[in-house]
Amino acid sequence: MTWLALSWEYVLELTRDHLLLSVPAVLLSVLIAVPIGRLANRRRVLGGLVTGAATLMYAIPALPLLIIIPAVFGFPLRSSATVVTALTVYGVALLVRTAADAFGSVDAEVRDAALAVGHSPRSVFWHVDLPLAIPVLLSGTRVVAVSTVSLVTIGALIGVPGLGSLLTDGFQRGITEEVAVGVVATIVVALVLDGLLLAAGRALTPWARTPRRSAKTAGGAR
Amino acid sequence: MIEFESVSKTYPDGTVAVEEFSLVVPSHRSVVLVGSSGSGKSTLLQMVNRMVEPTGGRVAIDGEDVAGRDAVGLRRSIGYVLQHGGLLPHRTVLDNIATVPVLNGTRRRRARTEAAGLLERVGLDPSLGRRYPSQLSGGQQQRVGVARALASDPNILLMDEPFGAVDPIVRRELQDELARLQADLGKTIIFVTHDVDEALRLGDEVVVLRRHGVIAQRGTPAEILASPADDFVRDFVGADREERRLTVRKVDGRDVAVDGTGRPVGVLHP
Ligand SMILES: Nc1ncnc2c1ncn2[C@@H]1O[C@H](COP(=O)(O)OP(=O)(O)O)[C@@H](O)[C@H]1O
Ligand SMILES: [Mg+2]
């Protein structure tokens, strides 16, 4: 416990850095994957190609990706932008298929009914498709969040600080406790983000929380 | 007035749903299209609000071809009730009813107040307004569907087997309620069903359909029962069914109507 007692402020700082890398990456992944997923749900053939390609991005090894991104986007190599972009690539890869499934999970009958009573196609997207896709989108986002938080540690490999710095530093200097703290802190951050997402999902879908009328009592008019 | 002028619909997969269907639905009347499943009823109904575009002929409302109308505006001007309610599962009952007024720009608060009034109008307790559709019974959901269709006070109501999925007792209640509302409101209604008894009960006029939306017979419920045009109609409306064949028997000096099984069904009043 001696190392932690001396360095807890440093750990907090790294935790903040870690969040500043992972939260934007998760948000960007959602913002990019949702429209692609929607497109994939609408146009089967094009959608199949796009989701296939996106999913393949997950197979790109991390180190080459961290080198390609600065070259393509013109970011400095050791920048948070590089790490956030790399994590977004993985996040999108993980989320696109789930996003397509999320829109596929929306009952076509409900969508048709909304159109038939006078929603415009755009309004059907915002007021019907999107809210009803939330439960599936959210479960995908939780996977992305946890995966991103653990992947952020690779930032340390190119010298961008985060909880991963505890791992690289601890290994180099042979401080077991530092490595252990890095692992535990990463897991805690992942669990906390996951919990927050779960809570946000529940707040966003009040209709899913209400107890259903059982089939037995259904039928009476009043 | 709604006019179908030799409309046809062949779906892209080659299925012929409707062939050369013509019908005039006069204003403030309720016309019931009755036919077995697949006879093209829903297709016909959806051609009125442009959810389906005819592949031949045209549908006109008050003389104006619906094809020339903006589809979204047209749909908001027509009340539509679907078999499974078609309610948005993620919106409360009040918000479901207020859908079209809100889309048309009415303030949400005011639309909700009016929606609460409509709930009572269709025989539901206003306290149900805060629930979600899944917390209502099937019959209650259908009432909400009717309230939603009435919310923007449309001249036209399209009803696609609205009471098809509820049990017979509730269905009967809903039919009575609709008849009461219609006596009050005098909408132009096209009502689709496969249930002959429902058609006879609710239609000012009944149109019996064969396959491909071909009209087998049209007339008032009494005309259809009194003189079925052919064996198809006779069979479909069950003109020969025991409960439709009434005879009169004298009991204690009064005329008692008795059905084909000998069961008394009522007393004639002079
Ligand atoms: N979107 C569609 N694509 C292809 N065929 C359809 C479609 N909708 C309906 N049909 C077919 O058209 C015929 C009439 O259908 P429909 O109008 O739904 O009849 P009903 O409402 O009387 O049961 C049926 O054979 C049905 O299978
Ligand atoms: Mg139908």
Short mmCIF file of C-alpha atoms and ligand atoms in Angstrom, two decimals:
data_model
loop_
_atom_site.label_atom_id
_atom_site.label_comp_id
_atom_site.label_asym_id
_atom_site.label_seq_id
_atom_site.Cartn_x
_atom_site.Cartn_y
_atom_site.Cartn_z
CA MET A 1 0.00 0.00 0.00
CA THR A 2 3.01 2.27 0.25
CA TRP A 3 3.09 3.10 -3.44
CA LEU A 4 -0.58 4.03 -3.57
CA ALA A 5 -0.33 6.09 -0.38
CA LEU A 6 2.36 8.17 -2.01
CA SER A 7 0.86 8.36 -5.50
CA TRP A 8 -2.92 8.53 -5.16
CA GLU A 9 -3.03 12.05 -6.60
CA TYR A 10 -1.15 10.80 -9.65
CA VAL A 11 -3.65 7.92 -9.99
CA LEU A 12 -6.57 10.34 -9.85
CA GLU A 13 -4.96 12.51 -12.50
CA LEU A 14 -4.44 9.50 -14.75
CA THR A 15 -8.03 8.41 -14.12
CA ARG A 16 -9.20 11.80 -15.33
CA ASP A 17 -6.95 11.53 -18.41
CA HIS A 18 -8.32 8.04 -18.97
CA LEU A 19 -11.90 9.30 -18.90
CA LEU A 20 -11.06 12.23 -21.18
CA LEU A 21 -9.83 9.70 -23.75
CA SER A 22 -12.52 7.04 -23.40
CA VAL A 23 -15.72 9.08 -22.99
CA PRO A 24 -15.24 11.11 -26.21
CA ALA A 25 -14.33 7.90 -28.05
CA VAL A 26 -17.52 6.18 -26.88
CA LEU A 27 -19.67 9.20 -27.79
CA LEU A 28 -18.08 9.46 -31.23
CA SER A 29 -18.54 5.73 -31.80
CA VAL A 30 -22.26 6.05 -31.06
CA LEU A 31 -22.65 9.16 -33.24
CA ILE A 32 -20.95 7.44 -36.17
CA ALA A 33 -22.25 3.89 -35.78
CA VAL A 34 -25.94 4.80 -35.34
CA PRO A 35 -26.41 6.47 -38.75
CA ILE A 36 -24.42 3.68 -40.43
CA GLY A 37 -26.50 1.07 -38.63
CA ARG A 38 -29.68 2.82 -39.70
CA LEU A 39 -28.48 2.89 -43.32
CA ALA A 40 -27.54 -0.78 -43.08
CA ASN A 41 -30.99 -1.57 -41.75
CA ARG A 42 -32.62 0.29 -44.64
CA ARG A 43 -30.52 -0.92 -47.56
CA ARG A 44 -29.71 -4.57 -47.12
CA VAL A 45 -27.00 -5.01 -49.76
CA LEU A 46 -25.11 -1.78 -49.19
CA GLY A 47 -25.68 -2.23 -45.48
CA GLY A 48 -24.22 -5.74 -45.51
CA LEU A 49 -21.09 -4.44 -47.21
CA VAL A 50 -20.72 -1.50 -44.83
CA THR A 51 -21.25 -3.50 -41.65
CA GLY A 52 -18.89 -6.19 -42.95
CA ALA A 53 -16.18 -3.63 -43.67
CA ALA A 54 -16.72 -1.84 -40.37
CA THR A 55 -16.51 -5.05 -38.41
CA LEU A 56 -13.24 -5.92 -40.15
CA MET A 57 -11.72 -2.72 -38.78
CA TYR A 58 -11.73 -4.43 -35.41
CA ALA A 59 -9.09 -6.80 -36.79
CA ILE A 60 -6.58 -4.00 -37.38
CA PRO A 61 -3.80 -4.41 -34.79
CA ALA A 62 -3.50 -1.49 -32.40
CA LEU A 63 0.08 -0.38 -32.97
CA PRO A 64 -0.13 -0.02 -36.76
CA LEU A 65 -3.44 1.79 -36.31
CA LEU A 66 -1.83 4.26 -33.91
CA ILE A 67 0.78 4.96 -36.59
CA ILE A 68 -1.59 5.09 -39.57
CA ILE A 69 -4.01 7.54 -37.94
CA PRO A 70 -1.55 10.44 -37.52
CA ALA A 71 -0.47 9.88 -41.13
CA VAL A 72 -4.04 9.94 -42.44
CA PHE A 73 -5.52 12.69 -40.24
CA GLY A 74 -2.40 14.78 -39.73
CA PHE A 75 -2.52 14.55 -35.93
CA PRO A 76 0.75 14.50 -33.99
CA LEU A 77 1.67 10.90 -33.12
CA ARG A 78 1.66 11.39 -29.34
CA SER A 79 -1.68 13.18 -29.10
CA SER A 80 -4.96 12.32 -27.44
CA ALA A 81 -6.61 12.91 -30.83
CA THR A 82 -4.72 9.92 -32.20
CA VAL A 83 -5.79 7.69 -29.33
CA VAL A 84 -9.41 8.88 -29.41
CA THR A 85 -9.56 8.27 -33.15
CA ALA A 86 -8.12 4.77 -32.83
CA LEU A 87 -10.59 3.93 -30.07
CA THR A 88 -13.42 5.33 -32.15
CA VAL A 89 -12.44 3.06 -35.03
CA TYR A 90 -12.71 0.05 -32.72
CA GLY A 91 -15.90 1.37 -31.12
CA VAL A 92 -17.59 1.85 -34.47
CA ALA A 93 -16.46 -1.60 -35.56
CA LEU A 94 -18.03 -3.10 -32.44
CA LEU A 95 -21.23 -1.09 -32.59
CA VAL A 96 -22.28 -0.94 -36.24
CA ARG A 97 -23.81 -4.39 -36.42
CA THR A 98 -25.63 -3.93 -33.11
CA ALA A 99 -26.93 -0.56 -34.33
CA ALA A 100 -28.32 -2.21 -37.47
CA ASP A 101 -29.93 -4.89 -35.29
CA ALA A 102 -31.31 -2.18 -32.99
CA PHE A 103 -33.25 -0.62 -35.85
CA GLY A 104 -34.22 -4.08 -37.06
CA SER A 105 -35.72 -4.73 -33.62
CA VAL A 106 -38.29 -1.95 -34.11
CA ASP A 107 -41.68 -3.47 -34.93
CA ALA A 108 -42.48 -2.68 -38.59
CA GLU A 109 -46.16 -2.54 -37.68
CA VAL A 110 -45.55 0.27 -35.20
CA ARG A 111 -43.49 2.16 -37.77
CA ASP A 112 -46.21 1.75 -40.42
CA ALA A 113 -48.89 2.84 -37.97
CA ALA A 114 -46.90 5.98 -37.13
CA LEU A 115 -46.61 6.79 -40.83
CA ALA A 116 -50.26 6.07 -41.43
CA VAL A 117 -51.50 8.48 -38.76
CA GLY A 118 -49.36 11.28 -40.18
CA HIS A 119 -45.75 11.18 -38.99
CA SER A 120 -43.40 12.26 -41.76
CA PRO A 121 -40.60 9.75 -42.54
CA ARG A 122 -38.12 12.03 -40.73
CA SER A 123 -40.38 12.27 -37.72
CA VAL A 124 -40.77 8.48 -37.70
CA PHE A 125 -36.98 8.23 -37.37
CA TRP A 126 -36.70 10.66 -34.47
CA HIS A 127 -39.90 9.82 -32.63
CA VAL A 128 -40.32 6.11 -33.32
CA ASP A 129 -37.23 4.32 -34.67
CA LEU A 130 -34.66 6.00 -32.46
CA PRO A 131 -36.43 5.75 -29.10
CA LEU A 132 -37.51 2.17 -29.73
CA ALA A 133 -33.96 1.23 -30.76
CA ILE A 134 -32.53 2.53 -27.48
CA PRO A 135 -32.59 -0.73 -25.50
CA VAL A 136 -30.54 -2.63 -28.10
CA LEU A 137 -28.34 0.40 -28.89
CA LEU A 138 -27.66 0.77 -25.22
CA SER A 139 -26.58 -2.82 -24.72
CA GLY A 140 -24.16 -2.37 -27.63
CA THR A 141 -22.89 0.90 -26.18
CA ARG A 142 -22.19 -0.76 -22.84
CA VAL A 143 -19.97 -3.31 -24.58
CA VAL A 144 -18.19 -0.50 -26.43
CA ALA A 145 -17.72 1.51 -23.22
CA VAL A 146 -16.13 -1.37 -21.33
CA SER A 147 -13.98 -2.34 -24.28
CA THR A 148 -12.88 1.26 -24.84
CA VAL A 149 -11.91 1.79 -21.22
CA SER A 150 -9.69 -1.25 -21.33
CA LEU A 151 -8.27 -0.35 -24.76
CA VAL A 152 -7.32 3.17 -23.66
CA THR A 153 -4.39 1.59 -21.84
CA ILE A 154 -2.67 1.15 -25.23
CA GLY A 155 -2.32 4.94 -25.36
CA ALA A 156 0.51 4.53 -22.89
CA LEU A 157 2.45 2.64 -25.57
CA ILE A 158 2.80 5.86 -27.56
CA GLY A 159 3.20 7.99 -24.49
CA VAL A 160 -0.32 9.39 -24.12
CA PRO A 161 -1.05 9.29 -20.38
CA GLY A 162 -3.92 7.29 -18.95
CA LEU A 163 -4.24 4.45 -16.45
CA GLY A 164 -2.17 2.42 -18.91
CA SER A 165 0.81 4.54 -17.86
CA LEU A 166 0.69 2.73 -14.51
CA LEU A 167 1.04 -0.57 -16.33
CA THR A 168 3.98 0.44 -18.56
CA ASP A 169 5.67 2.35 -15.77
CA GLY A 170 5.08 -0.36 -13.20
CA PHE A 171 6.47 -3.05 -15.51
CA GLN A 172 9.53 -1.01 -16.39
CA ARG A 173 10.35 -0.15 -12.82
CA GLY A 174 9.24 -3.50 -11.40
CA ILE A 175 6.63 -2.04 -9.05
CA THR A 176 3.98 -4.76 -8.77
CA GLU A 177 1.67 -2.60 -6.72
CA GLU A 178 1.62 0.09 -9.42
CA VAL A 179 0.63 -2.49 -12.04
CA ALA A 180 -2.07 -3.88 -9.75
CA VAL A 181 -3.46 -0.40 -9.07
CA GLY A 182 -3.52 0.27 -12.83
CA VAL A 183 -5.51 -2.92 -13.49
CA VAL A 184 -7.96 -2.38 -10.63
CA ALA A 185 -8.50 1.31 -11.44
CA THR A 186 -9.22 0.44 -15.10
CA ILE A 187 -11.79 -2.13 -14.05
CA VAL A 188 -13.42 0.28 -11.62
CA VAL A 189 -13.68 2.99 -14.30
CA ALA A 190 -15.22 0.47 -16.69
CA LEU A 191 -17.76 -0.66 -14.09
CA VAL A 192 -18.69 2.90 -13.18
CA LEU A 193 -19.23 3.90 -16.83
CA ASP A 194 -21.26 0.76 -17.39
CA GLY A 195 -23.42 1.58 -14.39
CA LEU A 196 -23.96 5.13 -15.59
CA LEU A 197 -24.99 3.88 -19.03
CA LEU A 198 -27.38 1.40 -17.47
CA ALA A 199 -28.96 4.18 -15.40
CA ALA A 200 -29.16 6.49 -18.42
CA GLY A 201 -30.83 3.74 -20.41
CA ARG A 202 -33.44 3.22 -17.73
CA ALA A 203 -34.11 6.95 -17.54
CA LEU A 204 -34.49 7.13 -21.32
CA THR A 205 -36.92 4.21 -21.58
CA PRO A 206 -39.56 4.69 -18.90
CA TRP A 207 -42.04 2.60 -20.90
CA ALA A 208 -39.84 -0.48 -20.60
CA ARG A 209 -39.89 -0.30 -16.80
CA THR A 210 -43.62 -0.36 -16.24
CA PRO A 211 -45.13 -3.66 -15.25
CA ARG A 212 -47.07 -5.20 -18.07
CA ARG A 213 -50.71 -6.07 -17.60
CA SER A 214 -50.84 -9.80 -17.44
CA ALA A 215 -52.68 -11.56 -20.25
CA LYS A 216 -55.16 -12.94 -17.73
CA THR A 217 -56.57 -9.60 -16.66
CA ALA A 218 -56.47 -8.16 -20.20
CA GLY A 219 -59.76 -7.92 -22.01
CA GLY A 220 -62.03 -5.85 -19.79
CA ALA A 221 -62.94 -2.52 -21.31
CA ARG A 222 -62.79 -0.55 -18.09
CA MET B 1 -67.41 11.71 -50.22
CA ILE B 2 -64.82 9.10 -51.13
CA GLU B 3 -64.78 7.71 -54.66
CA PHE B 4 -62.91 4.66 -55.84
CA GLU B 5 -62.75 4.84 -59.63
CA SER B 6 -61.80 1.43 -61.07
CA VAL B 7 -58.78 1.15 -58.80
CA SER B 8 -56.44 -1.80 -59.12
CA LYS B 9 -53.41 -2.85 -57.13
CA THR B 10 -50.81 -5.36 -58.13
CA TYR B 11 -47.98 -5.53 -55.59
CA PRO B 12 -44.38 -5.49 -56.87
CA ASP B 13 -44.10 -9.24 -56.23
CA GLY B 14 -46.93 -9.79 -58.73
CA THR B 15 -49.71 -10.42 -56.19
CA VAL B 16 -52.99 -9.07 -57.50
CA ALA B 17 -54.76 -7.59 -54.48
CA VAL B 18 -57.49 -5.50 -56.11
CA GLU B 19 -58.90 -5.49 -59.61
CA GLU B 20 -61.02 -2.65 -61.03
CA PHE B 21 -62.80 -1.69 -57.83
CA SER B 22 -65.34 1.12 -57.98
CA LEU B 23 -67.37 2.48 -55.09
CA VAL B 24 -68.78 5.77 -53.87
CA VAL B 25 -68.83 6.31 -50.13
CA PRO B 26 -71.21 9.19 -49.40
CA SER B 27 -70.33 11.77 -46.77
CA HIS B 28 -71.45 11.16 -43.18
CA ARG B 29 -72.23 7.51 -43.90
CA SER B 30 -70.50 4.39 -42.69
CA VAL B 31 -69.70 1.80 -45.31
CA VAL B 32 -68.40 -1.60 -44.24
CA LEU B 33 -66.22 -3.65 -46.57
CA VAL B 34 -66.58 -7.26 -45.55
CA GLY B 35 -64.71 -10.18 -47.05
CA SER B 36 -62.51 -13.08 -46.07
CA SER B 37 -58.84 -12.65 -45.36
CA GLY B 38 -56.84 -11.71 -48.45
CA SER B 39 -59.78 -10.27 -50.35
CA GLY B 40 -58.04 -6.90 -50.61
CA LYS B 41 -59.82 -4.94 -47.86
CA SER B 42 -56.75 -3.45 -46.23
CA THR B 43 -55.27 -2.62 -49.60
CA LEU B 44 -58.43 -0.70 -50.53
CA LEU B 45 -58.44 1.16 -47.24
CA GLN B 46 -54.78 2.10 -47.48
CA MET B 47 -55.28 3.53 -50.94
CA VAL B 48 -57.39 6.26 -49.34
CA ASN B 49 -54.57 7.56 -47.13
CA ARG B 50 -51.87 6.74 -49.68
CA MET B 51 -50.19 4.09 -47.60
CA VAL B 52 -50.69 2.07 -50.80
CA GLU B 53 -50.58 3.66 -54.25
CA PRO B 54 -52.99 2.15 -56.78
CA THR B 55 -51.43 0.66 -59.91
CA GLY B 56 -54.56 1.62 -61.85
CA GLY B 57 -57.53 3.94 -61.44
CA ARG B 58 -57.81 6.65 -58.81
CA VAL B 59 -59.21 7.44 -55.39
CA ALA B 60 -60.79 10.86 -54.90
CA ILE B 61 -61.92 12.65 -51.75
CA ASP B 62 -64.61 15.28 -52.43
CA GLY B 63 -63.71 15.09 -56.10
CA GLU B 64 -59.98 15.61 -55.61
CA ASP B 65 -57.56 12.82 -56.57
CA VAL B 66 -55.60 11.84 -53.44
CA ALA B 67 -52.52 11.25 -55.61
CA GLY B 68 -52.25 15.03 -55.94
CA ARG B 69 -52.32 15.58 -52.18
CA ASP B 70 -49.29 15.73 -49.92
CA ALA B 71 -49.27 12.26 -48.35
CA VAL B 72 -48.36 13.43 -44.83
CA GLY B 73 -50.99 16.19 -44.78
CA LEU B 74 -53.56 13.81 -46.23
CA ARG B 75 -52.91 11.22 -43.49
CA ARG B 76 -53.18 13.81 -40.75
CA SER B 77 -56.58 14.80 -42.10
CA ILE B 78 -57.89 11.23 -41.91
CA GLY B 79 -58.50 9.21 -38.75
CA TYR B 80 -57.05 5.71 -38.96
CA VAL B 81 -57.68 2.84 -36.56
CA LEU B 82 -55.74 -0.41 -36.88
CA GLN B 83 -56.37 -3.92 -35.72
CA HIS B 84 -53.63 -4.03 -33.10
CA GLY B 85 -54.22 -0.43 -32.12
CA GLY B 86 -51.01 0.69 -33.78
CA LEU B 87 -50.26 2.70 -30.65
CA LEU B 88 -46.71 3.85 -30.02
CA PRO B 89 -45.50 1.59 -27.18
CA HIS B 90 -43.12 4.23 -25.84
CA ARG B 91 -45.69 7.00 -25.53
CA THR B 92 -48.25 7.36 -22.79
CA VAL B 93 -51.91 6.98 -23.65
CA LEU B 94 -52.44 10.75 -23.57
CA ASP B 95 -49.46 11.39 -25.85
CA ASN B 96 -50.65 8.71 -28.24
CA ILE B 97 -54.04 10.37 -28.51
CA ALA B 98 -52.42 13.78 -28.91
CA THR B 99 -50.16 12.57 -31.75
CA VAL B 100 -51.79 14.32 -34.69
CA PRO B 101 -52.67 17.61 -32.96
CA VAL B 102 -49.05 17.85 -31.75
CA LEU B 103 -47.74 17.04 -35.24
CA ASN B 104 -49.99 19.81 -36.50
CA GLY B 105 -48.43 22.28 -34.09
CA THR B 106 -50.88 22.30 -31.17
CA ARG B 107 -49.14 23.00 -27.85
CA ARG B 108 -48.45 19.71 -26.08
CA ARG B 109 -50.12 20.84 -22.86
CA ARG B 110 -53.32 21.83 -24.64
CA ALA B 111 -53.28 18.69 -26.79
CA ARG B 112 -53.02 16.56 -23.64
CA THR B 113 -55.94 18.34 -22.02
CA GLU B 114 -58.04 17.68 -25.10
CA ALA B 115 -56.79 14.09 -25.19
CA ALA B 116 -58.07 13.57 -21.65
CA GLY B 117 -61.51 14.73 -22.83
CA LEU B 118 -61.38 12.24 -25.69
CA LEU B 119 -60.54 9.42 -23.28
CA GLU B 120 -63.85 10.00 -21.55
CA ARG B 121 -65.56 10.29 -24.90
CA VAL B 122 -64.51 6.73 -25.79
CA GLY B 123 -65.55 5.46 -22.38
CA LEU B 124 -62.21 5.29 -20.58
CA ASP B 125 -61.23 6.64 -17.20
CA PRO B 126 -58.96 9.71 -17.61
CA SER B 127 -56.61 8.22 -15.00
CA LEU B 128 -55.50 5.75 -17.70
CA GLY B 129 -53.94 8.64 -19.61
CA ARG B 130 -50.58 8.36 -17.90
CA ARG B 131 -50.19 4.67 -18.59
CA TYR B 132 -48.31 3.08 -21.45
CA PRO B 133 -50.24 1.02 -24.01
CA SER B 134 -48.80 -2.26 -22.73
CA GLN B 135 -50.51 -1.57 -19.40
CA LEU B 136 -53.96 -1.56 -20.99
CA SER B 137 -56.19 -4.45 -21.99
CA GLY B 138 -56.76 -5.14 -25.68
CA GLY B 139 -60.19 -3.53 -25.57
CA GLN B 140 -58.85 -0.44 -23.82
CA GLN B 141 -56.08 -0.14 -26.41
CA GLN B 142 -58.65 -0.20 -29.20
CA ARG B 143 -60.61 2.56 -27.51
CA VAL B 144 -57.43 4.61 -27.30
CA GLY B 145 -56.89 3.92 -31.02
CA VAL B 146 -60.34 5.33 -31.74
CA ALA B 147 -59.66 8.36 -29.52
CA ARG B 148 -56.41 9.02 -31.39
CA ALA B 149 -58.22 8.82 -34.72
CA LEU B 150 -60.77 11.36 -33.50
CA ALA B 151 -58.22 13.76 -31.99
CA SER B 152 -57.86 16.06 -34.96
CA ASP B 153 -61.60 15.94 -35.65
CA PRO B 154 -61.19 14.43 -39.13
CA ASN B 155 -64.11 14.12 -41.53
CA ILE B 156 -63.04 10.64 -42.55
CA LEU B 157 -62.35 7.58 -40.41
CA LEU B 158 -60.67 4.50 -41.84
CA MET B 159 -60.99 1.46 -39.61
CA ASP B 160 -59.11 -1.73 -40.44
CA GLU B 161 -60.55 -4.64 -38.43
CA PRO B 162 -60.27 -2.45 -35.33
CA PHE B 163 -62.06 -4.91 -33.07
CA GLY B 164 -60.73 -8.09 -34.64
CA ALA B 165 -58.28 -8.97 -31.88
CA VAL B 166 -60.50 -8.63 -28.80
CA ASP B 167 -62.82 -11.20 -27.28
CA PRO B 168 -66.45 -11.32 -28.43
CA ILE B 169 -68.00 -9.64 -25.38
CA VAL B 170 -65.61 -6.70 -25.49
CA ARG B 171 -66.01 -6.55 -29.27
CA ARG B 172 -69.74 -6.15 -28.83
CA GLU B 173 -69.17 -3.31 -26.33
CA LEU B 174 -66.78 -1.57 -28.70
CA GLN B 175 -69.23 -1.90 -31.59
CA ASP B 176 -72.02 -0.34 -29.52
CA GLU B 177 -69.70 2.45 -28.44
CA LEU B 178 -68.70 3.15 -32.05
CA ALA B 179 -72.34 3.18 -33.16
CA ARG B 180 -73.10 5.67 -30.38
CA LEU B 181 -70.15 7.88 -31.35
CA GLN B 182 -71.10 7.77 -35.00
CA ALA B 183 -74.71 8.76 -34.25
CA ASP B 184 -73.17 11.78 -32.52
CA LEU B 185 -70.39 12.66 -34.92
CA GLY B 186 -71.63 11.65 -38.36
CA LYS B 187 -68.16 10.93 -39.82
CA THR B 188 -67.59 9.40 -43.21
CA ILE B 189 -66.43 5.92 -42.22
CA ILE B 190 -64.94 3.07 -44.19
CA PHE B 191 -64.84 0.09 -41.87
CA VAL B 192 -63.15 -3.15 -42.84
CA THR B 193 -63.94 -6.50 -41.25
CA HIS B 194 -64.18 -10.21 -41.98
CA ASP B 195 -66.96 -10.55 -39.42
CA VAL B 196 -70.37 -10.47 -41.11
CA ASP B 197 -72.29 -9.80 -37.91
CA GLU B 198 -70.09 -6.80 -37.24
CA ALA B 199 -70.67 -5.56 -40.80
CA LEU B 200 -74.43 -5.86 -40.49
CA ARG B 201 -74.36 -4.15 -37.11
CA LEU B 202 -72.22 -1.16 -38.06
CA GLY B 203 -72.78 -0.41 -41.71
CA ASP B 204 -75.26 2.03 -43.18
CA GLU B 205 -74.18 0.15 -46.24
CA VAL B 206 -72.39 -3.18 -46.55
CA VAL B 207 -70.13 -4.17 -49.43
CA VAL B 208 -69.41 -7.89 -49.68
CA LEU B 209 -66.07 -8.63 -51.37
CA ARG B 210 -64.77 -11.70 -53.14
CA ARG B 211 -61.12 -12.27 -54.01
CA HIS B 212 -59.27 -9.36 -55.66
CA GLY B 213 -61.70 -6.85 -54.17
CA VAL B 214 -64.46 -7.82 -56.56
CA ILE B 215 -67.83 -6.65 -55.25
CA ALA B 216 -70.20 -9.56 -54.79
CA GLN B 217 -73.03 -7.39 -53.49
CA ARG B 218 -73.64 -4.02 -51.93
CA GLY B 219 -76.69 -2.78 -50.10
CA THR B 220 -78.10 -1.98 -46.70
CA PRO B 221 -77.70 -4.73 -44.09
CA ALA B 222 -81.40 -5.50 -44.49
CA GLU B 223 -81.13 -5.78 -48.27
CA ILE B 224 -78.15 -8.11 -48.02
CA LEU B 225 -79.95 -10.36 -45.54
CA ALA B 226 -83.28 -10.22 -47.43
CA SER B 227 -81.93 -11.03 -50.85
CA PRO B 228 -78.36 -12.28 -51.14
CA ALA B 229 -77.22 -11.75 -54.74
CA ASP B 230 -75.86 -15.26 -55.22
CA ASP B 231 -74.70 -18.39 -53.44
CA PHE B 232 -71.38 -16.79 -52.51
CA VAL B 233 -73.10 -13.99 -50.61
CA ARG B 234 -75.78 -16.30 -49.22
CA ASP B 235 -73.07 -18.53 -47.89
CA PHE B 236 -70.84 -15.69 -46.67
CA VAL B 237 -73.53 -13.89 -44.68
CA GLY B 238 -74.91 -17.20 -43.49
CA ALA B 239 -78.40 -16.38 -44.73
CA ASP B 240 -79.33 -20.01 -44.21
CA ARG B 241 -77.83 -20.23 -40.72
CA GLU B 242 -80.29 -21.31 -38.07
CA GLU B 243 -80.00 -18.10 -36.09
CA ARG B 244 -80.88 -16.01 -39.15
CA ARG B 245 -84.03 -17.96 -40.02
CA LEU B 246 -86.67 -16.45 -37.81
CA THR B 247 -90.27 -17.54 -37.62
CA VAL B 248 -93.09 -16.13 -35.55
CA ARG B 249 -94.98 -18.16 -32.98
CA LYS B 250 -97.97 -17.07 -30.93
CA VAL B 251 -97.39 -17.31 -27.18
CA ASP B 252 -99.95 -15.92 -24.73
CA GLY B 253 -101.41 -13.78 -27.49
CA ARG B 254 -98.05 -12.21 -28.42
CA ASP B 255 -95.83 -12.76 -31.46
CA VAL B 256 -92.55 -14.36 -30.43
CA ALA B 257 -89.68 -14.51 -32.94
CA VAL B 258 -88.05 -17.93 -32.92
CA ASP B 259 -84.82 -18.86 -34.73
CA GLY B 260 -84.13 -21.98 -36.80
CA THR B 261 -83.21 -24.03 -33.75
CA GLY B 262 -86.51 -23.17 -32.08
CA ARG B 263 -84.93 -20.79 -29.61
CA PRO B 264 -86.97 -17.64 -28.91
CA VAL B 265 -84.95 -14.49 -29.69
CA GLY B 266 -87.45 -11.67 -29.08
CA VAL B 267 -90.98 -10.41 -29.10
CA LEU B 268 -92.54 -8.52 -32.03
CA HIS B 269 -93.98 -5.14 -31.21
CA PRO B 270 -96.89 -4.02 -33.32
N1 LIG C 1 -47.12 -5.43 -49.31
C1 LIG C 1 -47.60 -6.49 -49.98
N2 LIG C 1 -46.83 -7.14 -50.87
C2 LIG C 1 -47.31 -8.20 -51.53
N3 LIG C 1 -48.54 -8.70 -51.41
C3 LIG C 1 -49.36 -8.10 -50.54
C4 LIG C 1 -48.94 -6.97 -49.77
N4 LIG C 1 -49.97 -6.58 -48.98
C5 LIG C 1 -50.98 -7.43 -49.25
N5 LIG C 1 -50.63 -8.34 -50.19
C6 LIG C 1 -51.48 -9.40 -50.76
O1 LIG C 1 -52.58 -8.78 -51.35
C7 LIG C 1 -53.76 -9.53 -51.10
C8 LIG C 1 -54.78 -8.67 -50.40
O2 LIG C 1 -54.27 -8.32 -49.13
P1 LIG C 1 -55.05 -7.39 -48.11
O3 LIG C 1 -55.46 -6.14 -48.80
O4 LIG C 1 -54.20 -7.27 -46.91
O5 LIG C 1 -56.34 -8.26 -47.81
P2 LIG C 1 -57.30 -8.28 -46.53
O6 LIG C 1 -57.07 -7.03 -45.76
O7 LIG C 1 -58.66 -8.39 -47.09
O8 LIG C 1 -56.94 -9.50 -45.74
C9 LIG C 1 -53.33 -10.74 -50.30
O9 LIG C 1 -53.14 -11.81 -51.19
C10 LIG C 1 -52.04 -10.31 -49.69
O10 LIG C 1 -51.20 -11.42 -49.48
MG MG C 2 -56.41 -6.77 -43.75
#
